[in-house]
Coordinates of C-alpha atoms in Angstrom, one line a residue:
L30 CA 13.9 -31.6 36.3
E31 CA 11.4 -28.1 36.5
L32 CA 9.6 -30.0 33.6
R33 CA 9.5 -32.5 35.7
Q34 CA 8.6 -30.7 38.3
L35 CA 6.4 -29.1 36.1
R36 CA 4.0 -32.0 34.9
D37 CA 3.8 -33.0 38.3
Q38 CA 2.2 -30.1 39.1
V39 CA -0.2 -29.9 36.3
I40 CA -1.2 -33.5 37.8
Q41 CA -2.0 -32.8 41.2
R42 CA -3.3 -29.0 40.9
A43 CA -5.8 -31.1 38.1
E44 CA -6.6 -33.7 40.7
R45 CA -8.6 -30.7 43.0
H46 CA -10.8 -29.6 40.4
R47 CA -11.5 -34.1 39.3
E48 CA -15.1 -33.6 41.4
D49 CA -16.1 -31.5 38.1
L50 CA -15.5 -33.9 35.4
K51 CA -17.9 -37.2 36.5
H52 CA -21.3 -35.9 35.8
L53 CA -19.3 -35.3 31.8
P54 CA -20.2 -38.3 29.1
P55 CA -17.3 -40.8 28.2
E56 CA -16.7 -39.0 25.3
R57 CA -16.4 -35.7 26.6
Y58 CA -14.2 -36.7 29.8
A59 CA -10.6 -36.7 27.8
S60 CA -11.3 -33.2 27.0
G61 CA -12.2 -31.7 30.7
E62 CA -9.6 -33.7 31.4
N63 CA -7.2 -31.8 28.8
L64 CA -8.4 -28.3 30.3
L65 CA -7.9 -29.6 33.7
H66 CA -4.3 -29.7 33.1
Y67 CA -3.8 -27.0 31.0
L68 CA -5.4 -24.3 33.1
A69 CA -2.9 -25.8 36.1
L70 CA 0.2 -25.1 33.4
R71 CA -1.4 -22.1 32.8
N72 CA -1.7 -21.3 36.4
Q73 CA 2.0 -20.0 36.7
D74 CA 3.9 -17.5 34.4
L75 CA 6.5 -19.8 32.8
R76 CA 8.4 -17.2 30.2
S77 CA 11.5 -18.4 31.4
L78 CA 11.6 -21.9 30.6
Q79 CA 9.3 -21.2 27.4
L80 CA 12.2 -18.8 26.9
R81 CA 15.2 -21.1 27.9
L82 CA 13.2 -24.3 25.9
Y83 CA 13.2 -22.2 22.7
R84 CA 17.2 -21.2 22.8
L85 CA 17.5 -25.4 23.2
G86 CA 15.5 -25.4 19.3
L87 CA 12.4 -27.5 21.0
S88 CA 9.4 -26.9 21.3
S89 CA 8.5 -24.1 24.2
L90 CA 4.4 -26.1 25.0
G91 CA 3.1 -22.6 23.2
R92 CA 1.0 -25.1 21.1
A93 CA 0.0 -27.5 24.1
E94 CA -3.7 -26.7 24.4
P95 CA -5.2 -29.8 22.7
H96 CA -2.5 -31.6 24.4
V97 CA -1.0 -30.7 27.2
L98 CA 0.5 -33.7 28.9
A99 CA 1.2 -35.4 25.6
S100 CA 3.8 -31.5 24.9
I101 CA 5.3 -32.1 28.1
D102 CA 6.2 -35.9 28.2
A103 CA 7.5 -35.1 24.6
V104 CA 9.5 -32.4 25.7
L105 CA 11.0 -34.4 28.8
S106 CA 12.0 -37.2 26.1
I107 CA 14.3 -34.6 24.3
V108 CA 15.5 -33.1 27.7
G109 CA 16.3 -37.0 28.4
E110 CA 18.5 -37.7 25.2
L111 CA 19.9 -34.3 25.7
D112 CA 21.5 -34.9 29.3
R113 CA 22.3 -39.2 28.4
Q114 CA 24.3 -37.1 24.7
T115 CA 27.8 -35.0 26.4
E116 CA 28.2 -34.3 22.8
D117 CA 25.3 -32.9 22.1
R118 CA 25.0 -31.1 25.4
K119 CA 27.8 -29.5 23.4
D120 CA 25.5 -28.5 20.0
A121 CA 22.8 -27.6 22.8
G122 CA 25.2 -25.0 24.6
E123 CA 26.6 -23.8 20.3
A124 CA 22.7 -23.4 19.3
R125 CA 22.4 -21.3 23.1
R126 CA 24.9 -18.9 21.6
G127 CA 23.0 -18.7 18.3
F128 CA 19.9 -18.2 19.1
D129 CA 20.5 -15.7 21.2
S130 CA 22.9 -13.7 19.1
S131 CA 20.0 -13.5 16.3
R132 CA 16.8 -12.4 18.9
H133 CA 20.0 -9.3 19.6
R134 CA 20.0 -8.0 16.1
L135 CA 16.3 -7.7 15.7
E136 CA 17.0 -5.9 19.4
Q137 CA 19.8 -4.0 18.1
N138 CA 18.1 -2.8 14.8
T139 CA 15.2 -2.2 15.9
Q140 CA 16.7 0.8 18.0
N141 CA 19.1 2.0 15.6
L142 CA 16.0 2.6 13.6
F143 CA 13.8 4.1 16.2
G144 CA 15.6 5.1 18.7
P145 CA 15.5 3.8 22.5
S146 CA 13.2 1.2 23.0
P147 CA 9.9 2.4 25.2
E148 CA 10.0 1.6 28.8
N149 CA 6.4 -0.3 29.7
R150 CA 6.3 -1.6 25.9
K151 CA 8.9 -3.7 23.8
V152 CA 6.7 -2.4 20.4
Y153 CA 6.7 1.7 18.9
I154 CA 4.2 4.0 18.4
M155 CA 4.3 5.7 15.3
V156 CA 2.3 9.2 14.3
T157 CA 1.5 10.6 11.2
L158 CA 1.6 14.1 12.4
P159 CA -0.8 16.9 11.2
T160 CA -0.4 20.1 9.1
Q161 CA -1.6 21.7 12.7
A162 CA 1.7 20.3 14.0
A163 CA 3.6 22.7 12.1
D164 CA 1.9 25.9 14.9
D165 CA 1.0 23.7 18.0
Y166 CA 3.6 23.2 20.3
L167 CA 1.3 21.7 22.9
L168 CA -0.3 18.6 20.6
V169 CA 3.1 17.5 20.1
E170 CA 4.3 17.7 23.4
Q171 CA 0.8 15.4 24.7
L172 CA 2.3 12.6 21.7
L173 CA 5.1 11.9 23.0
E174 CA 3.4 12.9 26.6
S175 CA 0.7 9.7 25.7
G176 CA 3.9 7.4 24.4
T177 CA 4.8 8.7 21.0
D178 CA 8.6 6.9 19.7
C179 CA 7.8 8.2 16.4
V180 CA 6.8 10.8 14.0
R181 CA 5.9 10.9 10.3
I182 CA 5.4 13.7 8.1
N183 CA 4.1 12.9 4.9
C184 CA 6.0 15.0 2.0
A185 CA 2.9 14.4 -0.2
H186 CA 1.7 17.0 1.7
D187 CA 2.8 21.0 2.9
G188 CA 6.3 22.1 2.1
P189 CA 9.7 22.6 3.7
D190 CA 8.8 26.1 5.8
I191 CA 5.3 23.6 7.6
W192 CA 8.5 21.0 8.1
K193 CA 10.5 22.4 9.3
R194 CA 8.1 24.3 11.9
M195 CA 7.1 20.8 13.0
I196 CA 10.0 18.8 13.7
D197 CA 11.2 22.2 15.4
N198 CA 8.5 21.9 17.4
V199 CA 9.0 17.4 17.8
R200 CA 12.7 18.6 18.4
N201 CA 11.8 21.5 21.7
A202 CA 9.3 18.3 23.2
Q203 CA 12.1 16.3 23.0
R204 CA 13.8 17.7 25.1
A205 CA 10.3 19.0 27.6
T206 CA 9.5 15.7 28.6
G207 CA 13.2 13.8 28.5
R208 CA 11.7 11.2 26.2
S209 CA 13.6 10.4 22.7
C210 CA 11.2 10.8 19.9
R211 CA 12.8 10.2 15.5
V212 CA 11.9 11.7 12.7
L213 CA 10.5 9.8 9.3
M214 CA 9.7 11.8 6.3
D215 CA 8.4 10.2 3.6
L216 CA 9.2 10.6 -0.5
A217 CA 5.6 10.9 -2.0
G218 CA 6.6 8.5 -4.9
P219 CA 5.8 7.5 -8.3
K220 CA 1.8 7.4 -6.6
L221 CA -0.9 6.8 -9.9
R222 CA -3.5 9.6 -8.8
T223 CA -6.5 11.0 -10.7
G224 CA -6.0 14.7 -13.1
A225 CA -7.6 17.6 -12.7
M226 CA -11.3 17.5 -13.4
S227 CA -13.2 19.8 -15.4
T228 CA -15.1 22.8 -13.5
C229 CA -18.3 24.7 -13.5
P230 CA -20.1 27.3 -11.4
G231 CA -20.3 26.9 -7.8
V232 CA -23.2 26.6 -5.7
I233 CA -23.7 27.0 -2.2
K234 CA -26.2 26.0 -0.7
V235 CA -27.3 27.2 3.3
R236 CA -30.8 26.2 5.3
P237 CA -32.0 26.6 8.3
D238 CA -31.3 23.6 10.7
R239 CA -35.4 22.2 11.4
S240 CA -37.1 20.1 13.6
S241 CA -38.9 16.8 12.4
F242 CA -41.8 18.7 12.5
G243 CA -39.8 21.9 10.4
E244 CA -39.8 23.9 12.3
I245 CA -36.8 26.5 12.8
Q246 CA -34.6 25.4 15.4
R247 CA -31.3 27.3 14.7
P248 CA -32.0 29.9 11.4
A249 CA -28.7 29.3 8.8
Q250 CA -25.6 31.6 9.8
I251 CA -24.3 33.3 7.3
W252 CA -20.6 34.9 8.0
L253 CA -20.0 38.2 5.6
Y254 CA -16.4 39.2 5.1
P255 CA -14.3 41.4 2.3
E256 CA -13.8 39.8 0.1
G257 CA -10.0 39.1 -0.5
D258 CA -9.0 39.0 3.6
P259 CA -9.6 35.3 3.6
S260 CA -7.8 35.0 6.6
H261 CA -11.7 37.0 8.2
A262 CA -13.2 33.6 6.9
S263 CA -14.7 31.5 9.9
H264 CA -15.4 27.7 9.4
A265 CA -17.5 27.9 12.3
T266 CA -21.4 29.2 10.5
T267 CA -23.1 28.0 7.7
A268 CA -21.7 30.1 5.0
S269 CA -18.4 32.0 4.1
L270 CA -18.8 34.5 1.9
G271 CA -16.0 36.7 0.5
V272 CA -18.9 39.9 -0.6
N273 CA -17.3 43.6 -1.4
E274 CA -15.4 45.9 1.4
D275 CA -17.5 49.6 1.1
W276 CA -20.8 47.5 0.8
L277 CA -19.5 45.2 4.0
S278 CA -18.8 48.7 5.7
Q279 CA -22.2 50.1 5.5
A280 CA -24.2 47.4 7.5
R281 CA -25.3 47.6 11.0
E282 CA -27.1 46.0 13.5
G283 CA -31.0 45.2 12.2
D284 CA -30.6 45.6 8.3
R285 CA -31.5 43.2 6.0
V286 CA -30.2 42.0 3.1
R287 CA -32.4 40.7 0.3
F288 CA -32.2 39.3 -3.4
R289 CA -33.3 36.6 -5.0
D290 CA -31.1 32.6 -5.3
A291 CA -30.2 30.7 -7.6
R292 CA -33.7 29.8 -8.4
G293 CA -35.4 33.2 -8.5
S294 CA -36.3 32.8 -4.5
K295 CA -36.8 35.6 -3.0
R296 CA -35.2 35.9 0.3
R297 CA -34.0 37.8 3.1
W298 CA -31.7 38.1 5.6
R299 CA -30.7 39.6 9.3
I300 CA -27.0 41.5 10.1
R301 CA -27.0 40.0 14.1
Q302 CA -24.2 41.2 15.0
V303 CA -21.1 43.6 13.5
T304 CA -17.5 43.6 13.9
P305 CA -14.4 45.1 12.3
D306 CA -13.4 41.3 10.9
G307 CA -17.1 41.3 8.7
C308 CA -20.5 40.2 10.2
L309 CA -23.0 37.9 10.6
A310 CA -26.5 37.8 9.1
E311 CA -28.7 34.9 9.5
G312 CA -31.5 32.7 6.4
R313 CA -35.0 32.1 8.1
K314 CA -35.3 29.8 4.8
T315 CA -33.1 28.1 2.7
A316 CA -31.7 29.5 -0.7
Y317 CA -29.0 28.8 -4.0
L318 CA -25.8 31.1 -4.0
V319 CA -23.7 31.3 -6.9
N320 CA -21.9 34.5 -8.0
G321 CA -23.6 37.3 -9.9
L322 CA -26.1 37.5 -7.6
S323 CA -27.5 40.8 -6.5
L324 CA -27.1 42.0 -3.0
R325 CA -29.8 44.6 -1.9
L326 CA -28.2 45.9 1.4
S327 CA -31.6 47.9 3.2
R328 CA -32.2 49.7 6.8
A329 CA -34.9 47.8 9.0
D330 CA -37.7 50.9 7.5
G331 CA -36.8 49.9 3.9
E332 CA -34.7 52.2 3.3
A333 CA -32.2 51.2 0.6
V334 CA -28.9 52.0 1.6
S335 CA -26.2 50.2 -1.1
E336 CA -25.7 47.0 -4.4
T337 CA -23.2 45.4 -4.4
E338 CA -23.0 41.3 -6.7
L339 CA -21.5 37.9 -5.1
A340 CA -18.6 37.3 -6.7
S341 CA -16.7 34.6 -4.7
I342 CA -17.6 31.8 -4.8
P343 CA -15.5 29.6 -5.6
P344 CA -15.9 26.9 -8.9
D345 CA -17.1 23.3 -8.5
E346 CA -14.7 19.6 -9.5
T347 CA -16.8 17.8 -11.6
V348 CA -17.5 14.4 -10.8
V349 CA -18.0 11.5 -12.9
R350 CA -20.2 9.4 -11.6
V351 CA -20.0 4.7 -12.6
R352 CA -22.7 2.2 -11.6
A353 CA -21.2 -1.8 -12.1
G354 CA -21.3 -3.2 -16.5
E355 CA -20.7 0.5 -17.4
T356 CA -17.2 2.2 -19.3
L357 CA -14.8 4.9 -17.8
L358 CA -12.3 6.0 -19.8
V359 CA -9.0 7.0 -18.9
S360 CA -7.1 9.5 -20.8
G361 CA -3.5 10.8 -20.7
D362 CA -3.3 13.9 -23.0
G363 CA -3.9 15.8 -20.5
R364 CA -6.9 17.4 -20.7
P365 CA -9.1 18.0 -17.8
G366 CA -11.8 15.0 -16.8
Q367 CA -15.5 15.5 -18.1
A368 CA -18.4 14.1 -15.9
E369 CA -20.5 11.4 -18.0
L370 CA -24.2 12.3 -19.6
R371 CA -26.5 10.3 -18.4
D372 CA -30.3 10.6 -20.0
M373 CA -33.9 10.8 -17.4
D374 CA -33.9 7.8 -16.9
G375 CA -30.0 7.6 -15.8
N376 CA -29.2 5.6 -18.5
L377 CA -25.7 6.5 -19.7
L378 CA -25.0 7.6 -23.0
K379 CA -21.5 9.3 -22.5
P380 CA -19.0 8.1 -20.6
G381 CA -17.3 9.6 -17.9
R382 CA -13.4 10.3 -18.3
V383 CA -10.6 10.7 -15.2
S384 CA -7.3 12.3 -16.8
L385 CA -4.0 10.2 -15.6
P386 CA -1.0 12.3 -16.5
I387 CA 1.3 9.3 -16.4
P388 CA 3.3 8.0 -19.6
E389 CA 4.1 5.5 -18.9
V390 CA 0.6 3.3 -18.5
F391 CA -0.5 3.8 -22.2
R392 CA 3.2 2.6 -22.4
D393 CA 3.5 0.0 -20.4
A394 CA -0.2 -0.6 -20.0
R395 CA -2.8 -3.2 -21.9
T396 CA -6.0 -5.1 -22.4
G397 CA -6.8 -7.4 -19.9
E398 CA -5.1 -6.1 -17.3
S399 CA -6.5 -4.7 -14.2
V400 CA -7.0 -1.2 -13.1
C401 CA -8.2 0.1 -9.7
F402 CA -10.1 3.5 -8.4
D403 CA -10.1 5.0 -5.1
D404 CA -8.7 2.3 -2.6
G405 CA -10.3 -0.8 -4.7
R406 CA -14.3 1.6 -4.8
I407 CA -14.1 1.4 -8.2
A408 CA -12.4 -1.8 -9.8
G409 CA -12.5 -2.7 -13.9
T410 CA -10.4 -4.7 -16.6
I411 CA -8.9 -2.9 -19.4
Q412 CA -11.3 -3.6 -23.0
S413 CA -10.0 -0.6 -25.5
M414 CA -6.6 0.8 -26.0
E415 CA -6.1 3.6 -27.6
D416 CA -3.9 7.1 -28.5
G417 CA -3.4 7.7 -24.9
L418 CA -7.1 6.3 -23.8
L419 CA -8.2 3.6 -22.3
G420 CA -11.2 2.5 -22.5
V421 CA -11.7 0.6 -18.8
H422 CA -15.2 -1.7 -18.7
V423 CA -16.3 -1.2 -14.3
H424 CA -17.1 -4.9 -13.3
L425 CA -17.3 -3.4 -9.3
T426 CA -17.7 -0.3 -6.6
R427 CA -18.5 -0.5 -2.9
K428 CA -21.6 1.1 -3.5
P429 CA -24.4 0.7 -6.7
M430 CA -23.1 4.6 -7.8
E431 CA -19.9 5.8 -6.6
R432 CA -17.7 9.4 -7.5
L433 CA -15.0 9.5 -8.9
T434 CA -12.7 13.4 -8.3
S435 CA -9.6 14.3 -8.6
D436 CA -6.7 13.5 -6.8
R437 CA -7.1 9.8 -6.1
G438 CA -5.6 6.9 -6.9
V439 CA -5.6 4.2 -9.6
N440 CA -4.2 0.6 -9.1
F441 CA -2.6 -1.1 -11.6
P442 CA -2.7 -4.5 -9.9
D443 CA -1.1 -6.9 -13.0
T444 CA 1.0 -4.2 -14.5
D445 CA 4.7 -3.8 -15.3
L446 CA 4.6 -0.4 -14.7
D447 CA 8.2 1.0 -15.3
L448 CA 8.4 4.4 -13.7
E449 CA 11.4 5.9 -11.9
P450 CA 11.2 5.9 -8.3
L451 CA 11.8 9.2 -7.8
D452 CA 10.9 12.0 -9.5
D453 CA 12.2 16.3 -9.3
R454 CA 10.0 16.8 -7.1
D455 CA 10.6 13.9 -4.2
L456 CA 15.1 14.7 -5.5
E457 CA 14.3 18.5 -4.2
H458 CA 12.4 17.1 -0.9
L459 CA 15.5 14.4 -0.5
A460 CA 17.9 17.9 0.2
F461 CA 15.5 18.2 3.3
V462 CA 14.9 14.8 4.5
A463 CA 18.6 14.4 4.6
K464 CA 19.5 17.4 6.4
H465 CA 16.6 17.4 9.1
A466 CA 15.0 14.5 9.4
D467 CA 16.4 10.5 11.2
M468 CA 14.9 8.9 8.7
V469 CA 13.9 8.4 4.8
G470 CA 10.3 6.6 3.9
M471 CA 10.5 5.5 0.3
S472 CA 7.1 5.3 -1.5
F473 CA 6.8 2.6 -3.8
V474 CA 9.9 0.5 -4.0
N475 CA 9.5 -2.2 -6.6
S476 CA 12.7 -3.5 -6.7
G477 CA 16.4 -3.8 -4.8
D478 CA 17.2 -1.3 -8.5
D479 CA 14.4 0.8 -6.7
V480 CA 16.8 1.2 -3.3
R481 CA 20.0 1.3 -4.4
D482 CA 18.9 4.8 -6.4
L483 CA 18.2 6.3 -3.5
R484 CA 21.5 5.1 -1.4
E485 CA 23.5 6.7 -4.6
R486 CA 21.9 10.0 -4.4
L487 CA 22.2 9.6 -0.1
I488 CA 25.7 8.8 -0.5
A489 CA 27.0 11.4 -3.7
M490 CA 25.0 14.4 -1.3
G491 CA 26.9 13.2 1.9
A492 CA 23.7 11.2 4.3
D493 CA 24.6 8.6 3.1
Q494 CA 24.4 8.0 7.6
L495 CA 20.1 8.4 6.9
A496 CA 18.3 5.6 8.6
L497 CA 15.5 4.2 5.4
V498 CA 11.9 2.6 5.8
V499 CA 10.7 0.8 2.5
K500 CA 7.6 1.0 2.0
I501 CA 5.4 -2.1 1.0
E502 CA 2.8 -1.7 -1.5
T503 CA 2.1 -2.8 -4.8
R504 CA 2.6 -6.5 -5.4
R505 CA 5.8 -6.1 -7.7
G506 CA 7.2 -4.4 -4.2
F507 CA 6.3 -8.3 -2.1
E508 CA 7.0 -10.5 -4.4
Q509 CA 10.6 -8.8 -4.6
L510 CA 11.3 -8.3 -1.2
P511 CA 14.0 -10.4 -0.5
G512 CA 16.0 -8.4 -2.9
I513 CA 14.4 -5.4 -2.1
L514 CA 15.8 -6.2 1.7
L515 CA 19.4 -7.3 0.7
E516 CA 19.6 -3.6 -0.5
A517 CA 17.8 -1.8 1.7
L518 CA 20.6 -3.8 4.9
Q519 CA 23.8 -1.4 3.4
F520 CA 21.7 1.2 4.9
P521 CA 23.2 1.7 8.9
A522 CA 19.6 1.5 9.6
C523 CA 16.4 0.1 8.0
G524 CA 12.4 -0.8 8.2
V525 CA 9.8 -2.0 6.7
M526 CA 6.8 -0.7 6.5
I527 CA 3.2 -2.7 5.2
A528 CA 2.0 0.1 3.7
R529 CA -1.4 -1.9 4.3
G530 CA -3.9 0.5 1.4
D531 CA -2.7 0.4 -1.4
L532 CA -1.0 -3.1 -0.7
A533 CA -5.0 -4.8 0.2
V534 CA -5.4 -3.4 -4.0
E535 CA -3.1 -4.7 -5.2
C536 CA -3.3 -8.0 -3.9
G537 CA -6.4 -8.0 -2.7
F538 CA -8.4 -7.5 0.3
E539 CA -9.1 -10.7 1.3
R540 CA -4.8 -11.5 0.9
L541 CA -3.8 -8.7 2.9
A542 CA -3.5 -11.3 6.5
E543 CA -1.7 -13.6 4.2
I544 CA 0.8 -11.2 2.6
Q545 CA 1.5 -9.3 5.3
E546 CA 1.9 -12.3 8.0
Q547 CA 4.8 -13.1 4.1
I548 CA 6.3 -9.9 4.7
M549 CA 6.8 -10.2 8.7
W550 CA 8.2 -13.2 8.3
I551 CA 10.3 -12.4 6.0
C552 CA 11.0 -9.6 7.5
E553 CA 12.5 -11.0 10.2
A554 CA 14.7 -13.3 9.3
A555 CA 16.0 -10.8 7.8
H556 CA 17.1 -9.5 11.8
V557 CA 14.4 -6.6 10.0
P558 CA 12.3 -4.5 11.8
V559 CA 8.5 -3.5 10.4
I560 CA 5.9 -1.2 11.3
W561 CA 2.6 -1.9 11.0
A562 CA 0.3 0.6 8.8
T563 CA -2.3 2.7 7.7
Q564 CA -6.1 2.5 9.2
V565 CA -5.0 0.8 12.4
L566 CA -7.7 2.4 15.0
E567 CA -8.7 4.9 12.5
N568 CA -12.2 5.5 14.2
L569 CA -11.0 6.0 16.7
C570 CA -8.8 8.8 15.7
K571 CA -10.6 10.5 13.3
Q572 CA -14.1 9.8 16.0
G573 CA -13.1 8.9 18.6
L574 CA -14.7 5.9 19.2
A575 CA -12.6 2.8 18.0
S576 CA -14.2 -0.7 16.4
R577 CA -14.2 -4.2 17.6
A578 CA -12.1 -5.4 14.9
E579 CA -10.3 -2.4 14.6
I580 CA -8.9 -3.0 18.8
A581 CA -8.4 -7.0 17.7
D582 CA -6.5 -5.8 14.8
A583 CA -4.3 -3.2 17.1
A584 CA -3.5 -6.2 19.4
M585 CA -2.0 -8.1 16.4
S586 CA 0.4 -5.6 15.5
Q587 CA 2.2 -6.9 18.0
A588 CA 4.3 -9.1 16.2
A589 CA 5.7 -6.0 14.7
E590 CA 8.1 -3.9 16.4
C591 CA 6.3 -0.6 15.8
V592 CA 2.9 0.2 15.1
M593 CA 2.0 3.7 13.2
L594 CA -1.2 5.8 13.5
N595 CA -2.1 8.9 11.4
K596 CA -3.2 11.6 12.5
G597 CA -7.0 12.8 13.5
P598 CA -8.6 15.4 15.9
Y599 CA -8.9 12.5 18.7
V600 CA -5.0 10.6 18.0
H601 CA -4.0 11.6 21.5
Q602 CA -6.6 9.7 22.8
A603 CA -5.3 7.0 20.2
V604 CA -2.1 6.5 21.2
V605 CA -3.4 5.9 25.2
T606 CA -5.4 2.8 24.2
L607 CA -2.3 1.7 21.6
D608 CA 0.6 1.8 24.4
D609 CA -2.1 0.3 26.9
I610 CA -3.1 -2.5 24.2
L611 CA 0.3 -3.3 23.3
G612 CA 1.5 -3.4 27.2
R613 CA -0.8 -6.2 27.9
M614 CA -0.6 -8.5 24.2
Q615 CA 3.4 -8.4 25.0
F616 CA 3.3 -10.7 28.2
H617 CA 1.0 -13.0 25.5
R618 CA 2.6 -12.6 22.4
S619 CA 6.6 -12.7 21.1
K620 CA 6.1 -12.2 17.6
K621 CA 4.6 -15.6 15.7
R622 CA 5.6 -16.5 19.3
A623 CA 2.0 -18.2 22.0
R624 CA 4.5 -16.2 25.2
L625 CA 2.5 -18.1 28.8
C626 CA 2.0 -15.7 31.9
R627 CA -0.1 -16.9 34.3
L628 CA -3.9 -16.6 33.4
Q629 CA -6.0 -15.0 35.6
L630 CA -9.7 -16.6 36.2
G631 CA -10.4 -15.9 38.9
A632 CA -12.5 -18.9 40.5
W633 CA -11.7 -21.5 37.8
S634 CA -8.4 -20.8 39.9
P635 CA -6.6 -24.5 39.8
D636 CA -5.5 -24.0 43.4
T637 CA -9.2 -22.5 44.0
P638 CA -10.3 -25.4 46.6

């Protein structure tokens, strides 16, 4: 009956605007008529009817756009047939119960993992905590007040003391706000990163701010503090230098600091302010500073006071620069990486070398396999293998000349790497996680065996009630997802995080959208909640302004059960924005299904005369 009434209303309301069709060409008339039917259909909230149709296994009109009346008639035909068959009605009742119980399982599993459902939306918001969350309680409380439902602590950074203070602030903020907030702690896992690079003498360049005409608008600000006491360093000045404490104690306002910089140019600074923590000096010319420079302190009248040598500038790390078409060496012998050698014209004479202290790579890798560096900014193919040395032919760089340093991610998408899922550091962290966290995140999971290994270790520790979040960030992990899920379902609560950074590098950026959809489908089939992660509203978090593409990505994240934001100075604003987006989008989509709430089109409402 309700469907028949809906059909009649669609036709009647569309008739009110039929005059708008009379100027259309004959070949466009059917399209205009269908548009009026669609606007009439969407002039009311159909979500309750959709749910009842969905429970019967019928079309819920979510894809009726190109053929509105035909869609309604098709559903009416099937419903009429069901009405004529008593046995089918009984089967339909059983089907409804099956739909309801399956939907309830996913909702219950989601709440078991993330806690009580948020009040104003169905999708949870997770935020990665920055280091300052250990000492800034107000930051944590503000995040919870803004709508944060879960927080993530990355065990690849900081340490147990800082983690404990972070968690204490979260628990205190829970009590103060009355909001639930679960804690996820990520084990670092077998992340491949470049090792240390060789060093060279450090150089600091200080220069004044100048206008486009070269006029000085603000002198260079140099903060001088007692060396050996970094707590007195400043990050708000052009440069912050540790100097001899006795030499510094003799400085007065108006004194001069004279020296020859690294180029031999004469330079002079003026002491503008003296405080118990250090002195502020100003310079009106650009200077290059290195260790060993002689700093001569004198009064304004030229009287010499004292002299010292600059010795606090830390060494710089060498950088490997690489272009497409060149060779890059990857070493596993533990030696620090070395910069490349070029001639005066920039031509490569000797390839640069980075270290990768992972023996399994040099055991399992083969020539012809792909290698990516620094989130895919550099990509190449293994062209040679010697003892502990890979020669990589670079075929892609995002910039004409890319720079590669230490601690940059390395991916071997084609290589079947047999790595231990948990190293000694992870096992040490696991004891802390089991005691203080609600969920443990397992990074770079490649098989069900990895998950089984973690579960056995937790059982041995008496921590088998800890919830699990599996991070899918490799091609192997994606291909083995069904087996991973079957192991993860043995945990009291489990979820899957789509770690889109490494996953895009491993599988190809052009395939990321397809793969994340497939992961969500498979997880929905297993009633396992999904976390949509990596670069969500990243520009907003870091710079205070989101790009249009980021807003669209955040809207699409409604298909997951949880969305994760990374840290940044504007993360609080990002939480507020994401909360608003998710709250709006839940009226339009639920997983893959469109939800037909009433459209707000003003003058184009079919009720408008």
